[in-house]
mmCIF file of C-alpha atoms in Angstrom:
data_model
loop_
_atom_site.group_PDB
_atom_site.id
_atom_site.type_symbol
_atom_site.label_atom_id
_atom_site.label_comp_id
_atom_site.label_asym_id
_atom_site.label_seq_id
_atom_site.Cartn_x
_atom_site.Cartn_y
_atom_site.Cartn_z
ATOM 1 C CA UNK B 9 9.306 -19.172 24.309
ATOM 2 C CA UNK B 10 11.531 -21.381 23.204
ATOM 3 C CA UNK B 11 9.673 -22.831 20.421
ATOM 4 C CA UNK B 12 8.923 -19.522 19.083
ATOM 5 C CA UNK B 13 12.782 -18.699 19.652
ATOM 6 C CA UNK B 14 13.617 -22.164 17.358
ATOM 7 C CA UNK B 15 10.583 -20.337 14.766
ATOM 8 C CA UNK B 16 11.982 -17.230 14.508
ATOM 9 C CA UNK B 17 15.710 -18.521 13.619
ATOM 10 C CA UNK B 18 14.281 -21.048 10.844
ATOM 11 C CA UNK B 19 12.267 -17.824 8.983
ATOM 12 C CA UNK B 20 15.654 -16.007 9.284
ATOM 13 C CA UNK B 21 17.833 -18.759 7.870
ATOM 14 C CA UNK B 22 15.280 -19.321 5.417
ATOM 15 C CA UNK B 23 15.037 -15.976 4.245
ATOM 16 C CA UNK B 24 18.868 -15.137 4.073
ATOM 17 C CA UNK B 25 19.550 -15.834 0.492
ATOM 18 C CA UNK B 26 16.628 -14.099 -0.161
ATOM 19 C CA UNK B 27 17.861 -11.173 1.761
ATOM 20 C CA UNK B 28 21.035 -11.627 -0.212
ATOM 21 C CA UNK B 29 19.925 -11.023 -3.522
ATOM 22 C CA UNK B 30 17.656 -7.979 -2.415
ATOM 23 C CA UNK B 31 20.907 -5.915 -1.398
ATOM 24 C CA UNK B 32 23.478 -7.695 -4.335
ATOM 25 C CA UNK B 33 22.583 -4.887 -7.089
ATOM 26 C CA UNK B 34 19.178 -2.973 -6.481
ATOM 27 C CA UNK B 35 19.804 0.231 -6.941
ATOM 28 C CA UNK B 36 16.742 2.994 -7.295
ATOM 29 C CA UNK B 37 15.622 4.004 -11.185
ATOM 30 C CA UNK B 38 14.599 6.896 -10.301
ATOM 31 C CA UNK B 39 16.047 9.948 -7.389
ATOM 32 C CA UNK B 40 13.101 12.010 -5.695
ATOM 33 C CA UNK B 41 14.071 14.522 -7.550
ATOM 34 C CA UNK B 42 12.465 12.921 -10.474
ATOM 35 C CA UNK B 43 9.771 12.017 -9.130
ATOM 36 C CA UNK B 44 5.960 13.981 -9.150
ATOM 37 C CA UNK B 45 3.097 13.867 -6.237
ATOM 38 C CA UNK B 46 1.080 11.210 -6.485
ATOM 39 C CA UNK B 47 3.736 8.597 -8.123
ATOM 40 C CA UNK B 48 3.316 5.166 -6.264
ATOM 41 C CA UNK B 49 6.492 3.443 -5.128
ATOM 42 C CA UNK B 50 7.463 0.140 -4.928
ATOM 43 C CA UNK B 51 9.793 -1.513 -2.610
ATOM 44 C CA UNK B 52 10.908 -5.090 -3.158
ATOM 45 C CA UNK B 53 11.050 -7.339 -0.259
ATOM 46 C CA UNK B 54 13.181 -10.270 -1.265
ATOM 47 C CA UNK B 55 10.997 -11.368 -4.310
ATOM 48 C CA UNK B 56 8.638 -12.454 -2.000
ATOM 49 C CA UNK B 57 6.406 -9.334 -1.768
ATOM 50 C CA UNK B 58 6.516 -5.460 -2.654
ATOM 51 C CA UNK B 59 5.445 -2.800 -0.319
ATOM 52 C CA UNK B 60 3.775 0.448 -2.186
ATOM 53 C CA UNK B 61 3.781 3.906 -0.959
ATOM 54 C CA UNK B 62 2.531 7.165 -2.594
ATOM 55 C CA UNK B 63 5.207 10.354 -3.213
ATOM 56 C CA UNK B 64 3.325 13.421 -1.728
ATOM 57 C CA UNK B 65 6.564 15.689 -1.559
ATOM 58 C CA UNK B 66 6.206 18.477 -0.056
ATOM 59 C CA UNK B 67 2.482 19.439 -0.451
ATOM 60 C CA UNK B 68 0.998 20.201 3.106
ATOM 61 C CA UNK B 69 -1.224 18.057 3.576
ATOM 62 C CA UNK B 70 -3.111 17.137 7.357
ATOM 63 C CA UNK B 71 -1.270 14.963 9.340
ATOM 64 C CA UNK B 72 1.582 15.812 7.279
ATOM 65 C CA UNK B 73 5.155 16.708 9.173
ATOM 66 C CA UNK B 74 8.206 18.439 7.644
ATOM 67 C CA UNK B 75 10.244 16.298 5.977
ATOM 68 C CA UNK B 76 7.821 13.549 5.718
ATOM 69 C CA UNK B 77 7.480 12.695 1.707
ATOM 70 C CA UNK B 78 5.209 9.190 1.208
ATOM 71 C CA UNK B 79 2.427 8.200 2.331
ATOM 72 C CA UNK B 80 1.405 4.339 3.152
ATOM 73 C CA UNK B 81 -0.433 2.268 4.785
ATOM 74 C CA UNK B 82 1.334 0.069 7.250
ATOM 75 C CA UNK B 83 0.817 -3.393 9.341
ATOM 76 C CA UNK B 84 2.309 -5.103 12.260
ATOM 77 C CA UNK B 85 2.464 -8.205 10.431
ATOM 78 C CA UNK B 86 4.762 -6.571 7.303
ATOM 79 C CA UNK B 87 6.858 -4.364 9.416
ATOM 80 C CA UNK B 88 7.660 -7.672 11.432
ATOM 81 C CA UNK B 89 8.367 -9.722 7.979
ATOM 82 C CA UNK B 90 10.549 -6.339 7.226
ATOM 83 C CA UNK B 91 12.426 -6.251 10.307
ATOM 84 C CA UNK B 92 12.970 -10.127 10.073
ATOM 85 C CA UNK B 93 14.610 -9.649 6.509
ATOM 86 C CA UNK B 94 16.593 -7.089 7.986
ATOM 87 C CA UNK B 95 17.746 -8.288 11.217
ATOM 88 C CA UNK B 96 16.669 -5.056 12.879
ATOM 89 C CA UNK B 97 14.572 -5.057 15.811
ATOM 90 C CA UNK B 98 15.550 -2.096 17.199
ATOM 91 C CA UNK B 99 11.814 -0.459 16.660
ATOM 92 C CA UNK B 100 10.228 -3.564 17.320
ATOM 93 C CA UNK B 101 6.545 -2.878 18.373
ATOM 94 C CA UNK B 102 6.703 1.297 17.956
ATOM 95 C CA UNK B 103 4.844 1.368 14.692
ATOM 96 C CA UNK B 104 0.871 1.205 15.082
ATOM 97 C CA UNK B 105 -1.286 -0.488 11.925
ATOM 98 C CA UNK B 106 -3.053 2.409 9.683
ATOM 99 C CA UNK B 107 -2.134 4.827 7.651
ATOM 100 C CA UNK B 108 0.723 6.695 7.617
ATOM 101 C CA UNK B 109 3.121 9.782 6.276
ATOM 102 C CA UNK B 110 6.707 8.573 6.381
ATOM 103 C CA UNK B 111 10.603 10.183 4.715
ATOM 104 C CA UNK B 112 11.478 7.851 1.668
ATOM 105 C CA UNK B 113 14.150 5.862 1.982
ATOM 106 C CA UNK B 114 16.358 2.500 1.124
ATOM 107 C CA UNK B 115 15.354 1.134 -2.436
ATOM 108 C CA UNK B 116 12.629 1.799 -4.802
ATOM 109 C CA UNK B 117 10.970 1.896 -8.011
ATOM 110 C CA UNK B 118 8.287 4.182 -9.466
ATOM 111 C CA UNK B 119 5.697 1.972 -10.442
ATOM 112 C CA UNK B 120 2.455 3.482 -11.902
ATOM 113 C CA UNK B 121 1.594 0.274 -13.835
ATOM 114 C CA UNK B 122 -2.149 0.714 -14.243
ATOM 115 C CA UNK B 123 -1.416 3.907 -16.096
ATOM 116 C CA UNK B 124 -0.823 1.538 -18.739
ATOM 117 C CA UNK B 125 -4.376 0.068 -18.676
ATOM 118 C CA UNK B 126 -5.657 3.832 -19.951
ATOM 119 C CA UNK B 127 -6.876 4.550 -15.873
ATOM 120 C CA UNK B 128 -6.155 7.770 -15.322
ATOM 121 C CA UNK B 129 -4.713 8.975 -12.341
ATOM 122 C CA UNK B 130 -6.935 11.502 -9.901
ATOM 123 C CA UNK B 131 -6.033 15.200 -10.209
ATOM 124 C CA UNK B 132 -4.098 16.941 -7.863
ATOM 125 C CA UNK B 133 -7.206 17.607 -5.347
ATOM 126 C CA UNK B 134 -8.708 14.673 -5.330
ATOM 127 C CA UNK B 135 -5.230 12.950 -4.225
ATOM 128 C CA UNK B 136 -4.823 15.222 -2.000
ATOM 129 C CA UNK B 137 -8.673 14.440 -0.848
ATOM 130 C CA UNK B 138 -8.121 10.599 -0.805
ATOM 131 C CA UNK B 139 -5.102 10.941 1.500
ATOM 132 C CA UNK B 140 -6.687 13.234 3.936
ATOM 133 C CA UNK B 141 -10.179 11.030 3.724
ATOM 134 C CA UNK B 142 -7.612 7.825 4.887
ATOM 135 C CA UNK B 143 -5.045 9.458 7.375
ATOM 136 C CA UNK B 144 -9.010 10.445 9.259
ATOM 137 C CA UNK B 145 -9.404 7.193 10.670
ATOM 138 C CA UNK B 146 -10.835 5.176 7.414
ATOM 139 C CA UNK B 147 -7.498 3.624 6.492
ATOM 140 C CA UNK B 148 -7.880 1.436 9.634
ATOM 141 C CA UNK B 149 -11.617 0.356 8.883
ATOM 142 C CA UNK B 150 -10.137 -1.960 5.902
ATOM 143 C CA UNK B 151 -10.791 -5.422 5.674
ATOM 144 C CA UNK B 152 -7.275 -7.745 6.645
ATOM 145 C CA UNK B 153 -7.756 -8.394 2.628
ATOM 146 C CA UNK B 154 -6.626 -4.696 1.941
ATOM 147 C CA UNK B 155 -2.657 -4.443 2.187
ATOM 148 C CA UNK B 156 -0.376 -1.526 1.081
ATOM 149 C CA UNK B 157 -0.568 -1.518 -2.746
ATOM 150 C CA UNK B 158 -4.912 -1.260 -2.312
ATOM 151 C CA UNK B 159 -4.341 1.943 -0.702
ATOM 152 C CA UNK B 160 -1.707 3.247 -2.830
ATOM 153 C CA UNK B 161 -3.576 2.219 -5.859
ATOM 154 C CA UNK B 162 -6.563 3.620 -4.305
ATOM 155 C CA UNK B 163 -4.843 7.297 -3.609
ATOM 156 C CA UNK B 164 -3.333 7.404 -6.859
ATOM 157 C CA UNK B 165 -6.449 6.086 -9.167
ATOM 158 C CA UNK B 166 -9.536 6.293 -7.343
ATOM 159 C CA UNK B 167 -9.916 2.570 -7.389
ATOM 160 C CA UNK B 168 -8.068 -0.300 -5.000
ATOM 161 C CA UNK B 169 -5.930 -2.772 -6.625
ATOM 162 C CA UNK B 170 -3.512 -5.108 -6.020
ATOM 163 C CA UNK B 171 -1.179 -7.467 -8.406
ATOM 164 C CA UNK B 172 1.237 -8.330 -6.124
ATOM 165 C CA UNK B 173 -0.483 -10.552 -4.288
ATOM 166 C CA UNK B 174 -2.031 -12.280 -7.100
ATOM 167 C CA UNK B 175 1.915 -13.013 -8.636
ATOM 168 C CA UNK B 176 2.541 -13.837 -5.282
ATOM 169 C CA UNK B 177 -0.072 -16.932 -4.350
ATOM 170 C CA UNK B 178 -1.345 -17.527 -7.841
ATOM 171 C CA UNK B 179 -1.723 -16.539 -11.107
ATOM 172 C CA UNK B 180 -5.497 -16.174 -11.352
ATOM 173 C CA UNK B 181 -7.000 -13.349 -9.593
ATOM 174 C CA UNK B 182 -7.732 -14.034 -6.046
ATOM 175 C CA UNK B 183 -9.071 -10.688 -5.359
ATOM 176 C CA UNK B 184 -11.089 -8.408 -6.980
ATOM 177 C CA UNK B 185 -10.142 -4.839 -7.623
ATOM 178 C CA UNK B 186 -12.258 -2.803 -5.610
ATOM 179 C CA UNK B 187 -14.069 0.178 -6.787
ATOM 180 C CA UNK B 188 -14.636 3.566 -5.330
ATOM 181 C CA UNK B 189 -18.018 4.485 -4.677
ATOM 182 C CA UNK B 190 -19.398 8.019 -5.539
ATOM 183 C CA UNK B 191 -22.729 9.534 -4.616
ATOM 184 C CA UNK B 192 -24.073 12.011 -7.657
ATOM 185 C CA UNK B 193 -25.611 13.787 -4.878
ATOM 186 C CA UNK B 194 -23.040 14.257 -2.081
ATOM 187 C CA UNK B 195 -18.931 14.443 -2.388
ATOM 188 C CA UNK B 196 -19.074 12.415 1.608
ATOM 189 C CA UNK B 197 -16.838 9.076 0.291
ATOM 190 C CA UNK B 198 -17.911 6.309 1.365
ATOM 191 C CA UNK B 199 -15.554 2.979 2.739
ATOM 192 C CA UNK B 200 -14.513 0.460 0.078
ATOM 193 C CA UNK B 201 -16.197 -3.259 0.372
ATOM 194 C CA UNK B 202 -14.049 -6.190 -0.722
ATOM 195 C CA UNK B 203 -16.948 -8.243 -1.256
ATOM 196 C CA UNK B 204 -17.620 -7.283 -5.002
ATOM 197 C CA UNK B 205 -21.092 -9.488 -5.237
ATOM 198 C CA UNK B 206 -22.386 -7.983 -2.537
ATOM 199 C CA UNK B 207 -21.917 -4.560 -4.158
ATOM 200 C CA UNK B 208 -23.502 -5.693 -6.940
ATOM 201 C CA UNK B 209 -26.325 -6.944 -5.268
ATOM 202 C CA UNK B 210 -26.887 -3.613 -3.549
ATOM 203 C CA UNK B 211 -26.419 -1.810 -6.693
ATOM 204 C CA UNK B 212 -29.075 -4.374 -8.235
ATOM 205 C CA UNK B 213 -31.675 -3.648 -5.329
ATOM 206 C CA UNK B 214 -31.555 0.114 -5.649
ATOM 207 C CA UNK B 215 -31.680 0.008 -9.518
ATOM 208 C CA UNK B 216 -35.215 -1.924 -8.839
ATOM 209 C CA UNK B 217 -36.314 0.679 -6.423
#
């Protein structure tokens, strides 16, 4: 215990100035107000990741509670980072991995980047679809490669990606975006793989059949 007590103040006294600069002048760009269902959000966490969340407003939705305008995917591991950065334990342990609807707050940036890559965003239904496909259990089913931003890309587009990760450890791709599956003769979705060879492999032996 006491080891992990000498840990825990090093990654705090480590992260401080980090912590610093987050609060010194990040303000939001945009108000809710301004934003439209299906916008992904970014939240900085002191420069050394961003955690991404989707704007669902007030659209009923299942699982969806009054007052409850994002959706994201959560993990023990980043909501201990987060609470670590912000020297607040008080919920320490209450929030379960999986998928989640959740009340924006604290700072954040609308961040639709791959709109600029000419991927269109899903329509309204198929958001809508996507969210209520994940919140059924299937969010929890990823792969400890999928994080936040692969499910927010994933709602938004139709298709799992992640950049942050890849500015954060290197800058070649580590992983590869993942693609949504979709069966010309059924609309039942299937899970996303991370292993992209494989995929292709399995696409390879049913073209030959």
């Amino acid at each position: 215990m006491k080891s992990l007590g000498k840990k825990l103040v090093l990654i705090i006294l480590f992260l401080q100035p980090c912590l610093a600069v987050e609060n010194a002048d990040y303000l939001p760009f945009l108000k809710s107000s301004q934003l439209e269902f299906g916008d992904m959000l970014e939240f900085p966490r002191c420069g050394i990741y961003s955690h991404y969340a989707v704007y669902v407003d007030n659209v009923p939705i299942q699982g969806k509670k009054d007052g409850e305008d994002i959706f994201e995917m959560t993990s023990t591991t980043c909501l201990f980072i987060h609470e670590i950065l912000t020297r607040d334990f008080s919920k320490y342990g209450t929030y379960p991995s999986g998928c989640r609807f959740h009340k924006l707050t604290g700072n954040y940036n609308k961040r639709n980047y791959l709109d600029r890559e000419d991927l269109l965003p899903q329509n309204w239904q198929d958001i809508r679809d996507t969210i209520e496909y994940l919140i059924n259990g299937e969010c929890g089913k990823w792969s400890p490669t999928n994080n936040c931003e692969h499910i927010a890309t994933y709602v938004r587009y139709g298709e799992a990606n992640a950049q942050s990760w890849y500015r954060c450890w290197t800058n070649m791709h580590i992983f590869q975006p993942l693609k949504k599956h979709k069966d010309a003769e059924t609309t039942q979705r299937k899970p996303l793989k991370t292993n992209i060879l494989k995929n292709l492999h399995q696409s390879e032996l049913a073209t030959a059949a």
